[in-house]
mmCIF file of C-alpha atoms and ligand atoms in Angstrom:
data_model
loop_
_atom_site.group_PDB
_atom_site.id
_atom_site.type_symbol
_atom_site.label_atom_id
_atom_site.label_comp_id
_atom_site.label_asym_id
_atom_site.label_seq_id
_atom_site.Cartn_x
_atom_site.Cartn_y
_atom_site.Cartn_z
ATOM 1 C CA MET A 1 11.480 26.111 -19.885
ATOM 2 C CA GLU A 2 13.503 25.780 -16.659
ATOM 3 C CA ARG A 3 12.130 29.073 -15.302
ATOM 4 C CA ASP A 4 8.606 27.598 -15.174
ATOM 5 C CA GLN A 5 9.573 24.730 -12.875
ATOM 6 C CA SER A 6 9.788 25.091 -9.116
ATOM 7 C CA LYS A 7 11.585 21.855 -8.254
ATOM 8 C CA ILE A 8 12.560 18.457 -9.571
ATOM 9 C CA LEU A 9 10.320 15.856 -7.947
ATOM 10 C CA ILE A 10 11.722 12.696 -9.552
ATOM 11 C CA SER A 11 15.185 12.707 -11.083
ATOM 12 C CA GLN A 12 16.152 10.856 -14.224
ATOM 13 C CA GLU A 13 18.201 8.361 -12.167
ATOM 14 C CA GLU A 14 15.342 7.643 -9.770
ATOM 15 C CA LEU A 15 12.776 7.088 -12.479
ATOM 16 C CA THR A 16 15.083 4.892 -14.556
ATOM 17 C CA LYS A 17 15.653 2.659 -11.546
ATOM 18 C CA ARG A 18 11.950 2.414 -10.747
ATOM 19 C CA VAL A 19 10.949 1.691 -14.356
ATOM 20 C CA ARG A 20 13.490 -1.147 -14.426
ATOM 21 C CA GLU A 21 11.964 -2.627 -11.255
ATOM 22 C CA LEU A 22 8.462 -2.437 -12.733
ATOM 23 C CA GLY A 23 9.684 -4.127 -15.917
ATOM 24 C CA GLN A 24 11.202 -6.944 -13.905
ATOM 25 C CA GLN A 25 8.022 -7.412 -11.906
ATOM 26 C CA ILE A 26 5.877 -7.476 -15.053
ATOM 27 C CA THR A 27 8.318 -9.914 -16.697
ATOM 28 C CA ARG A 28 7.893 -12.289 -13.766
ATOM 29 C CA ASP A 29 4.111 -11.909 -13.539
ATOM 30 C CA TYR A 30 3.429 -12.468 -17.239
ATOM 31 C CA ALA A 31 5.993 -15.232 -17.880
ATOM 32 C CA GLY A 32 4.606 -17.675 -20.453
ATOM 33 C CA LYS A 33 1.731 -15.353 -21.376
ATOM 34 C CA GLU A 34 1.133 -13.230 -24.426
ATOM 35 C CA LEU A 35 0.979 -9.616 -23.327
ATOM 36 C CA VAL A 36 -0.531 -6.642 -25.119
ATOM 37 C CA LEU A 37 0.868 -3.352 -23.783
ATOM 38 C CA ILE A 38 -1.531 -0.495 -24.410
ATOM 39 C CA GLY A 39 -0.029 2.973 -24.154
ATOM 40 C CA VAL A 40 -2.325 5.899 -23.489
ATOM 41 C CA LEU A 41 -1.256 8.764 -25.756
ATOM 42 C CA LYS A 42 0.372 11.122 -25.430
ATOM 43 C CA GLY A 43 1.391 11.330 -21.758
ATOM 44 C CA ALA A 44 2.569 7.721 -21.448
ATOM 45 C CA VAL A 45 4.983 7.734 -24.404
ATOM 46 C CA MET A 46 8.239 8.098 -22.452
ATOM 47 C CA PHE A 47 7.196 5.692 -19.709
ATOM 48 C CA PHE A 48 5.852 3.232 -22.267
ATOM 49 C CA SER A 49 8.998 3.105 -24.360
ATOM 50 C CA ASP A 50 11.308 2.752 -21.345
ATOM 51 C CA LEU A 51 9.073 0.183 -19.660
ATOM 52 C CA ALA A 52 8.665 -1.910 -22.816
ATOM 53 C CA ARG A 53 12.439 -2.270 -23.052
ATOM 54 C CA GLU A 54 12.584 -3.560 -19.473
ATOM 55 C CA ILE A 55 9.980 -6.265 -20.110
ATOM 56 C CA LYS A 56 11.878 -9.340 -21.253
ATOM 57 C CA LEU A 57 8.938 -11.080 -22.915
ATOM 58 C CA PRO A 58 7.456 -11.019 -26.406
ATOM 59 C CA ILE A 59 4.860 -8.248 -26.339
ATOM 60 C CA VAL A 60 2.435 -6.634 -28.739
ATOM 61 C CA MET A 61 2.318 -2.826 -28.556
ATOM 62 C CA ASP A 62 -0.775 -0.791 -29.205
ATOM 63 C CA PHE A 63 -1.902 2.754 -28.454
ATOM 64 C CA ILE A 64 -5.098 4.555 -27.633
ATOM 65 C CA ALA A 65 -5.554 8.318 -27.464
ATOM 66 C CA VAL A 66 -8.153 9.885 -25.226
ATOM 67 C CA SER A 67 -8.930 13.428 -24.302
ATOM 68 C CA SER A 68 -10.067 14.461 -20.874
ATOM 69 C CA TYR A 69 -8.302 17.706 -20.115
ATOM 70 C CA GLY A 70 -7.935 20.238 -22.885
ATOM 71 C CA ASP A 71 -5.540 22.885 -21.677
ATOM 72 C CA ALA A 72 -6.744 23.196 -18.115
ATOM 73 C CA THR A 73 -5.377 21.315 -15.122
ATOM 74 C CA HIS A 74 -8.673 19.872 -13.970
ATOM 75 C CA SER A 75 -10.401 16.754 -15.256
ATOM 76 C CA SER A 76 -13.631 17.490 -17.044
ATOM 77 C CA GLY A 77 -14.900 13.956 -16.450
ATOM 78 C CA VAL A 78 -15.729 13.729 -20.125
ATOM 79 C CA VAL A 79 -13.540 11.181 -21.899
ATOM 80 C CA ARG A 80 -13.426 10.886 -25.657
ATOM 81 C CA ILE A 81 -11.488 8.347 -27.750
ATOM 82 C CA LEU A 82 -9.424 10.286 -30.298
ATOM 83 C CA LYS A 83 -7.581 7.247 -31.652
ATOM 84 C CA ASP A 84 -8.713 3.697 -31.006
ATOM 85 C CA LEU A 85 -6.621 0.519 -30.768
ATOM 86 C CA ASP A 86 -5.442 -1.159 -33.964
ATOM 87 C CA GLU A 87 -5.502 -4.654 -32.432
ATOM 88 C CA ILE A 88 -8.370 -6.892 -31.376
ATOM 89 C CA ILE A 89 -7.809 -7.637 -27.700
ATOM 90 C CA GLU A 90 -10.436 -10.332 -27.204
ATOM 91 C CA GLY A 91 -8.812 -13.261 -25.369
ATOM 92 C CA LYS A 92 -5.571 -11.334 -24.775
ATOM 93 C CA HIS A 93 -3.781 -10.311 -21.590
ATOM 94 C CA VAL A 94 -3.905 -6.536 -21.601
ATOM 95 C CA LEU A 95 -1.787 -4.109 -19.584
ATOM 96 C CA ILE A 96 -2.760 -0.448 -19.803
ATOM 97 C CA VAL A 97 0.237 1.881 -19.479
ATOM 98 C CA GLU A 98 -0.728 5.368 -18.322
ATOM 99 C CA ASP A 99 1.209 8.438 -17.188
ATOM 100 C CA ILE A 100 -0.759 9.447 -14.084
ATOM 101 C CA VAL A 101 -3.946 8.645 -12.163
ATOM 102 C CA ASP A 102 -5.438 11.797 -10.761
ATOM 103 C CA THR A 103 -9.224 11.783 -10.310
ATOM 104 C CA GLY A 104 -9.303 8.301 -11.876
ATOM 105 C CA LEU A 105 -12.022 9.278 -14.341
ATOM 106 C CA THR A 106 -9.915 8.601 -17.447
ATOM 107 C CA LEU A 107 -8.767 5.144 -16.381
ATOM 108 C CA ASN A 108 -12.174 4.221 -15.049
ATOM 109 C CA TYR A 109 -13.654 4.941 -18.452
ATOM 110 C CA LEU A 110 -10.826 3.169 -20.307
ATOM 111 C CA VAL A 111 -11.003 0.004 -18.237
ATOM 112 C CA ASP A 112 -14.773 -0.240 -18.734
ATOM 113 C CA ASN A 113 -14.417 0.376 -22.438
ATOM 114 C CA LEU A 114 -11.637 -2.200 -22.916
ATOM 115 C CA LYS A 115 -13.344 -4.780 -20.675
ATOM 116 C CA SER A 116 -16.327 -4.769 -23.001
ATOM 117 C CA ARG A 117 -13.970 -6.130 -25.710
ATOM 118 C CA LYS A 118 -13.496 -9.295 -23.603
ATOM 119 C CA PRO A 119 -9.751 -9.525 -22.949
ATOM 120 C CA SER A 120 -8.552 -12.543 -20.874
ATOM 121 C CA SER A 121 -7.251 -10.150 -18.262
ATOM 122 C CA ILE A 122 -6.817 -6.433 -17.853
ATOM 123 C CA LYS A 123 -4.417 -4.632 -15.516
ATOM 124 C CA ILE A 124 -3.146 -1.096 -15.040
ATOM 125 C CA CYS A 125 0.424 0.146 -14.883
ATOM 126 C CA CYS A 126 0.731 3.793 -13.950
ATOM 127 C CA PHE A 127 3.868 5.877 -13.718
ATOM 128 C CA LEU A 128 2.469 8.353 -11.163
ATOM 129 C CA ASP A 129 -0.430 8.373 -8.709
ATOM 130 C CA LYS A 130 -2.026 11.330 -6.921
ATOM 131 C CA PRO A 131 -4.158 9.354 -4.457
ATOM 132 C CA SER A 132 -5.417 12.440 -2.631
ATOM 133 C CA ARG A 133 -7.436 13.579 -5.671
ATOM 134 C CA ARG A 134 -9.266 10.349 -6.465
ATOM 135 C CA MET A 135 -12.975 10.701 -7.353
ATOM 136 C CA VAL A 136 -13.625 7.143 -8.547
ATOM 137 C CA ASP A 137 -12.027 3.935 -7.348
ATOM 138 C CA VAL A 138 -9.394 2.572 -9.728
ATOM 139 C CA LYS A 139 -7.251 -0.473 -9.001
ATOM 140 C CA VAL A 140 -3.678 0.303 -10.026
ATOM 141 C CA ASP A 141 -1.752 -2.975 -10.301
ATOM 142 C CA TYR A 142 1.713 -1.537 -10.971
ATOM 143 C CA LYS A 143 2.725 1.920 -9.850
ATOM 144 C CA GLY A 144 5.893 3.986 -10.266
ATOM 145 C CA PHE A 145 5.507 6.666 -7.601
ATOM 146 C CA ASP A 146 2.893 8.263 -5.359
ATOM 147 C CA ILE A 147 3.095 12.045 -5.595
ATOM 148 C CA PRO A 148 1.490 14.904 -3.642
ATOM 149 C CA ASP A 149 -1.266 17.092 -5.072
ATOM 150 C CA GLU A 150 0.940 19.249 -7.276
ATOM 151 C CA PHE A 151 0.768 19.770 -11.013
ATOM 152 C CA VAL A 152 3.779 18.022 -12.500
ATOM 153 C CA VAL A 153 5.356 18.013 -15.940
ATOM 154 C CA GLY A 154 8.069 16.116 -17.773
ATOM 155 C CA TYR A 155 8.754 12.510 -18.816
ATOM 156 C CA GLY A 156 5.716 12.656 -21.087
ATOM 157 C CA LEU A 157 3.483 14.787 -18.859
ATOM 158 C CA ASP A 158 2.481 18.143 -20.248
ATOM 159 C CA TYR A 159 0.945 21.444 -19.432
ATOM 160 C CA ALA A 160 -0.789 22.798 -22.557
ATOM 161 C CA GLU A 161 1.307 20.362 -24.658
ATOM 162 C CA LYS A 162 4.591 21.701 -23.322
ATOM 163 C CA TYR A 163 7.377 20.151 -21.191
ATOM 164 C CA ARG A 164 6.785 16.529 -22.318
ATOM 165 C CA ASN A 165 10.429 16.127 -23.338
ATOM 166 C CA LEU A 166 11.970 16.907 -19.948
ATOM 167 C CA PRO A 167 13.875 13.767 -18.909
ATOM 168 C CA TYR A 168 12.707 14.115 -15.267
ATOM 169 C CA VAL A 169 9.477 15.023 -13.432
ATOM 170 C CA SER A 170 9.181 18.478 -11.950
ATOM 171 C CA ILE A 171 6.578 20.616 -10.282
ATOM 172 C CA LEU A 172 5.205 23.402 -12.418
ATOM 173 C CA LYS A 173 5.117 26.843 -10.782
ATOM 174 C CA PRO A 174 1.471 27.543 -9.898
ATOM 175 C CA GLU A 175 1.591 30.997 -11.498
ATOM 176 C CA ILE A 176 2.010 29.276 -14.885
ATOM 177 C CA TYR A 177 -1.419 27.642 -14.670
ATOM 178 C CA GLU A 178 -3.148 29.670 -11.947
ATOM 179 C CA ASN A 179 -5.548 31.409 -14.303
ATOM 180 C CA ASN A 180 -6.748 28.038 -15.580
ATOM 181 C CA ARG A 181 -7.246 26.163 -12.351
HETATM 182 P P1 LIG B 201 -7.793 11.781 -14.369
HETATM 183 O O1 LIG B 201 -8.874 11.383 -15.326
HETATM 184 O O2 LIG B 201 -8.196 12.924 -13.518
HETATM 185 O O3 LIG B 201 -7.264 10.617 -13.554
HETATM 186 O O4 LIG B 201 -6.638 12.402 -15.213
HETATM 187 C C1 LIG B 201 -5.694 11.671 -15.868
HETATM 188 C C2 LIG B 201 -5.028 12.557 -16.904
HETATM 189 O O5 LIG B 201 -4.921 13.915 -16.475
HETATM 190 C C3 LIG B 201 -3.614 12.089 -17.115
HETATM 191 O O6 LIG B 201 -3.541 11.112 -18.120
HETATM 192 C C4 LIG B 201 -2.888 13.367 -17.476
HETATM 193 O O7 LIG B 201 -2.936 13.583 -18.873
HETATM 194 C C5 LIG B 201 -3.670 14.465 -16.790
HETATM 195 N N1 LIG B 201 -3.011 14.914 -15.540
HETATM 196 C C6 LIG B 201 -3.431 14.755 -14.280
HETATM 197 N N2 LIG B 201 -2.591 15.286 -13.389
HETATM 198 C C7 LIG B 201 -1.574 15.801 -14.114
HETATM 199 C C8 LIG B 201 -0.354 16.509 -13.764
HETATM 200 O O8 LIG B 201 -0.004 16.749 -12.591
HETATM 201 N N3 LIG B 201 0.421 16.879 -14.804
HETATM 202 C C9 LIG B 201 0.111 16.639 -16.112
HETATM 203 N N4 LIG B 201 -1.003 15.976 -16.479
HETATM 204 C C10 LIG B 201 -1.838 15.575 -15.489
HETATM 205 MG MG1 LIG B 202 -2.290 15.406 -20.464
#
């Protein structure tokens, strides 16, 4: 696994510190409110579980699974719900927890879809952002890190379903995915 990575972009220490800060900010912003955290499967799992433990408020957890990528490293623009929410979010304060915003197509679709269910409020918390690749405008309310246009893996992020369990974020060697890009 290590051979496929060119360099560590965000260490375990750095990301732990940043996730704690985000949790504190969210705790302050949602004080006195009922919050539904919605994790986008599968990429957000690590971020979601760490972040949830840093939010010192009663929260409801729910998950949605969407597909936009397949095995390639480029967004197809086609988003499909593979697993929908269990909870009804009408009248609730919703915070979407996502691994990374790249083109923005996935989150743009998700926000529109969830808005139609009439939550009281809807915000986005993203672990990583690649602003240089944006195709549609997405307002990210809470953000872990901006990263350059490199394909990264670890801390939930995958390439062809691999590397999700790395405890840090690293750049994948281009030769690993070159034939797909
Ligand atoms: P978007 O629709 O282009 O914004 O893509 C968002 C999704 O693409 C994320 O939820 C990830 O699953 C995937 N993705 C985008 N960039 C990367 C990356 O660098 N590494 C791993 N997955 C990525
Ligand atoms: Mg993915």
